[in-house]
Short mmCIF file of C-alpha atoms in Angstrom, two decimals:
data_model
loop_
_atom_site.label_atom_id
_atom_site.label_comp_id
_atom_site.label_asym_id
_atom_site.label_seq_id
_atom_site.Cartn_x
_atom_site.Cartn_y
_atom_site.Cartn_z
CA MET A 1 -2.67 59.34 -57.59
CA ALA A 2 -6.16 58.79 -59.08
CA ALA A 3 -8.61 59.66 -57.12
CA PRO A 4 -10.36 57.07 -54.85
CA THR A 5 -13.68 55.45 -56.71
CA ASN A 6 -16.89 56.10 -54.61
CA LEU A 7 -19.17 53.14 -54.72
CA GLU A 8 -22.51 52.76 -53.65
CA LEU A 9 -24.18 49.64 -53.95
CA ILE A 10 -28.46 50.09 -53.51
CA SER A 11 -30.30 46.26 -52.74
CA LEU A 12 -33.27 44.90 -51.32
CA PRO A 13 -32.64 44.06 -47.67
CA GLY A 14 -31.31 40.51 -46.73
CA ARG A 15 -28.94 38.70 -48.52
CA GLY A 16 -29.78 37.71 -51.70
CA ARG A 17 -28.04 37.85 -54.86
CA ALA A 18 -26.59 41.31 -54.14
CA GLU A 19 -24.99 39.91 -51.42
CA THR A 20 -21.74 38.42 -54.35
CA ILE A 21 -22.10 41.95 -55.21
CA ARG A 22 -20.43 42.50 -51.73
CA LEU A 23 -18.38 39.34 -51.17
CA LEU A 24 -16.46 40.87 -54.29
CA LEU A 25 -15.99 44.25 -53.32
CA VAL A 26 -15.03 43.05 -49.55
CA PHE A 27 -12.19 40.20 -51.14
CA THR A 28 -11.13 42.87 -53.02
CA HIS A 29 -10.57 45.55 -50.47
CA ARG A 30 -12.68 47.73 -51.50
CA LYS A 31 -14.46 49.92 -49.99
CA PHE A 32 -18.80 50.92 -50.57
CA VAL A 33 -21.62 52.28 -48.73
CA ASP A 34 -23.53 48.91 -48.47
CA THR A 35 -27.29 51.40 -48.93
CA ARG A 36 -30.55 48.59 -48.35
CA LEU A 37 -33.69 49.89 -49.07
CA THR A 38 -37.55 48.35 -49.20
CA LEU A 39 -39.19 48.30 -52.00
CA ALA A 40 -41.34 51.22 -51.08
CA GLN A 41 -38.42 53.40 -50.09
CA TRP A 42 -36.55 52.20 -53.92
CA LYS A 43 -40.33 53.17 -55.04
CA ALA A 44 -39.60 56.89 -53.79
CA LYS A 45 -35.60 56.80 -55.02
CA ARG A 46 -35.70 55.80 -57.91
CA LYS A 47 -38.64 58.68 -58.95
CA MET A 48 -36.17 61.26 -57.56
CA ALA A 49 -33.10 60.24 -58.78
CA GLY A 50 -34.56 59.77 -62.61
CA PHE A 51 -34.83 56.46 -63.40
CA ASN A 52 -37.09 53.85 -64.91
CA ASP A 53 -40.21 52.85 -63.85
CA ASP A 54 -38.76 49.96 -64.49
CA THR A 55 -35.46 49.83 -62.88
CA LYS A 56 -35.08 47.09 -59.66
CA LEU A 57 -32.44 46.68 -57.91
CA PRO A 58 -29.73 46.49 -57.31
CA VAL A 59 -28.06 49.14 -59.08
CA MET A 60 -24.20 50.09 -57.79
CA LYS A 61 -23.60 54.05 -58.82
CA ILE A 62 -19.64 55.25 -59.00
CA ASN A 63 -18.76 58.18 -58.15
CA GLU A 64 -21.52 60.00 -58.94
CA THR A 65 -21.29 59.82 -62.10
CA ARG A 66 -21.74 56.29 -63.38
CA THR A 67 -24.80 53.83 -62.65
CA ILE A 68 -24.91 49.66 -63.33
CA ILE A 69 -27.77 47.88 -62.85
CA GLY A 70 -28.43 44.37 -61.84
CA VAL A 71 -26.42 41.61 -60.59
CA ILE A 72 -25.14 40.25 -63.40
CA ASP A 73 -23.51 43.37 -65.08
CA ILE A 74 -21.73 44.93 -61.82
CA CYS A 75 -20.06 41.16 -60.63
CA ARG A 76 -18.76 40.98 -64.07
CA HIS A 77 -17.76 44.90 -63.77
CA ILE A 78 -15.86 44.14 -60.62
CA ALA A 79 -14.33 41.18 -61.78
CA LEU A 80 -13.27 43.08 -65.46
CA GLN A 81 -11.62 45.55 -63.16
CA TYR A 82 -10.15 43.67 -60.12
CA GLY A 83 -9.18 40.96 -61.93
CA LEU A 84 -11.25 38.10 -61.38
CA TYR A 85 -12.43 36.44 -64.17
CA GLY A 86 -9.68 34.21 -65.56
CA SER A 87 -6.30 35.49 -67.19
CA SER A 88 -7.43 34.74 -70.45
CA SER A 89 -10.70 33.88 -72.83
CA GLY A 90 -10.44 30.64 -72.22
CA ASP A 91 -10.99 31.20 -68.22
CA GLN A 92 -14.04 33.88 -69.11
CA GLU A 93 -16.20 30.81 -70.72
CA LYS A 94 -15.27 28.89 -68.19
CA VAL A 95 -16.20 31.09 -65.35
CA ASP A 96 -19.53 32.89 -67.20
CA GLU A 97 -20.98 28.95 -67.74
CA VAL A 98 -20.54 28.36 -63.30
CA ILE A 99 -21.99 31.72 -63.25
CA GLN A 100 -24.83 30.74 -65.71
CA LYS A 101 -25.75 27.44 -63.66
CA LEU A 102 -26.05 29.99 -60.62
CA GLU A 103 -28.37 31.90 -62.37
CA GLU A 104 -30.70 28.58 -63.66
CA LEU A 105 -30.52 27.92 -59.69
CA ASN A 106 -31.68 31.64 -59.06
CA THR A 107 -34.35 30.94 -61.32
CA ALA A 108 -35.32 27.66 -60.11
CA MET A 109 -35.74 29.06 -56.19
CA ASN A 110 -38.41 31.50 -57.25
CA PRO A 111 -40.93 29.15 -55.42
CA ILE A 112 -39.39 28.96 -52.31
CA LEU A 113 -38.57 32.36 -51.84
CA ARG A 114 -42.10 33.36 -52.71
CA ALA A 115 -43.41 31.12 -49.40
CA THR A 116 -40.73 32.55 -47.97
CA LEU A 117 -42.24 35.99 -48.48
CA THR A 118 -45.51 34.49 -48.09
CA LYS A 119 -44.69 32.88 -44.90
CA ASN A 120 -45.51 29.25 -46.14
CA TYR A 121 -43.35 27.78 -44.28
CA ASP A 122 -44.70 24.13 -45.05
CA ALA A 123 -44.80 24.94 -48.94
CA ARG A 124 -41.14 26.40 -48.57
CA LYS A 125 -40.10 22.83 -46.89
CA GLU A 126 -41.71 21.46 -49.77
CA CYS A 127 -40.59 23.81 -52.74
CA TRP A 128 -37.00 23.46 -51.60
CA ASN A 129 -36.87 19.73 -51.23
CA VAL A 130 -37.59 19.38 -54.36
CA PHE A 131 -34.67 21.67 -56.22
CA LYS A 132 -32.83 20.64 -53.81
CA GLU A 133 -33.34 17.02 -55.66
CA GLU A 134 -34.05 17.60 -58.88
CA SER A 135 -31.66 20.92 -59.49
CA LEU A 136 -29.16 21.50 -56.55
CA PHE A 137 -28.28 18.16 -55.95
CA PRO A 138 -27.41 17.14 -59.54
CA LEU A 139 -25.11 20.53 -60.40
CA LEU A 140 -23.16 20.33 -57.12
CA ARG A 141 -22.70 16.20 -57.47
CA LYS A 142 -20.53 17.66 -60.53
CA TYR A 143 -18.74 20.57 -58.67
CA GLU A 144 -17.94 18.37 -56.06
CA GLU A 145 -15.81 15.43 -58.31
CA LEU A 146 -14.81 19.12 -60.44
CA LEU A 147 -12.99 20.55 -56.88
CA GLY A 148 -11.37 16.71 -56.70
CA GLU A 149 -8.87 17.33 -59.31
CA GLN A 150 -9.08 21.24 -58.72
CA ARG A 151 -8.51 23.80 -56.37
CA PHE A 152 -10.74 26.68 -57.63
CA MET A 153 -13.02 26.25 -59.97
CA VAL A 154 -12.11 28.34 -62.49
CA GLY A 155 -7.55 28.41 -62.59
CA ASN A 156 -5.50 28.85 -60.55
CA GLN A 157 -7.27 31.69 -58.40
CA TYR A 158 -9.87 32.98 -56.88
CA SER A 159 -12.65 33.54 -59.27
CA TRP A 160 -15.92 35.60 -59.44
CA ALA A 161 -17.46 32.09 -60.28
CA ASP A 162 -15.20 30.91 -57.06
CA ILE A 163 -17.14 33.91 -54.94
CA ALA A 164 -20.40 33.61 -56.52
CA LEU A 165 -20.69 29.52 -56.09
CA VAL A 166 -19.36 30.24 -52.37
CA GLU A 167 -22.73 32.87 -51.66
CA PHE A 168 -25.09 30.62 -52.85
CA LEU A 169 -24.30 27.36 -51.15
CA THR A 170 -24.24 29.03 -47.78
CA ARG A 171 -27.15 31.41 -48.43
CA CYS A 172 -29.25 28.25 -48.87
CA GLN A 173 -27.59 26.91 -46.22
CA GLN A 174 -28.74 29.53 -43.46
CA CYS A 175 -31.40 30.16 -45.04
CA TYR A 176 -33.16 26.98 -46.18
CA ASP A 177 -31.45 24.20 -44.82
CA SER A 178 -28.44 23.80 -42.64
CA PHE A 179 -27.28 20.52 -43.43
CA TYR A 180 -27.80 19.90 -47.06
CA LEU A 181 -23.90 20.50 -47.72
CA ALA A 182 -23.36 17.73 -45.35
CA HIS A 183 -23.73 15.47 -48.50
CA PHE A 184 -20.66 17.55 -50.53
CA GLU A 185 -17.83 17.63 -48.49
CA ARG A 186 -15.67 19.08 -50.66
CA LEU A 187 -17.79 21.91 -51.82
CA ARG A 188 -18.27 22.21 -47.78
CA THR A 189 -14.91 23.11 -47.37
CA PHE A 190 -14.53 25.24 -50.62
CA CYS A 191 -16.99 27.87 -48.52
CA GLN A 192 -15.21 27.40 -44.96
CA VAL A 193 -12.37 28.49 -46.57
CA PHE A 194 -13.19 31.32 -48.48
CA GLU A 195 -15.01 32.12 -44.79
CA SER A 196 -12.28 31.83 -43.19
CA LEU A 197 -9.55 34.39 -45.01
CA PRO A 198 -8.11 37.21 -43.25
CA HIS A 199 -9.97 39.95 -44.93
CA ILE A 200 -13.94 37.98 -44.97
CA ARG A 201 -14.16 36.85 -41.53
CA PRO A 202 -15.09 40.58 -40.06
CA TYR A 203 -17.68 40.37 -42.63
CA ILE A 204 -18.95 37.73 -42.49
CA GLN A 205 -19.07 37.20 -38.67
CA GLY A 206 -20.93 41.02 -38.52
CA ARG A 207 -22.45 40.24 -41.14
CA SER A 208 -26.76 40.29 -40.14
CA ASP A 209 -28.80 36.87 -40.18
CA SER A 210 -31.22 36.91 -43.49
CA PHE A 211 -34.04 34.64 -44.32
CA PHE A 212 -33.33 35.07 -47.60
#
């Protein structure tokens, strides 16, 4: 019998992009240590642990013998290990396409995050409205149409693409605009169905509020 895999996820406080990693692990019933550090705490730990000075969070440690750095590489590892990357190379390409689109949205959100961290709420509202109309809504209209034809973003079961999309949409809903998904009934239901799964609901209900 193989020894259990010991996982530690090290990330910043708040949800952030690392929340997709947490959801993937919870969805696949993987126990993990959820370590959240401030930037000052990470700089101290990074030096003690021998990481390069430019190593950024999140970081995942596996059995204290392997380290994976960065949201995308960590998520890809989990997806490949636990069957969340589709059932064919064609499915993997489609998953990658969704992830790439979400990465572009996360990058486009940087002005919103900067305004949030500096507590400039007027600027945050303005940046959100620009982002919503110019970047977010055009993509969500396509996904809303797609989910009118199929249950999942890729294939016939949940994948990394679905879970990453749910995380992104609900993060925006919690942190920036609680009503924007009213424009996208299928996507809103898509998120609700996932978050209501028996093994996901307790995690969602116990999750702390976050402003980013």
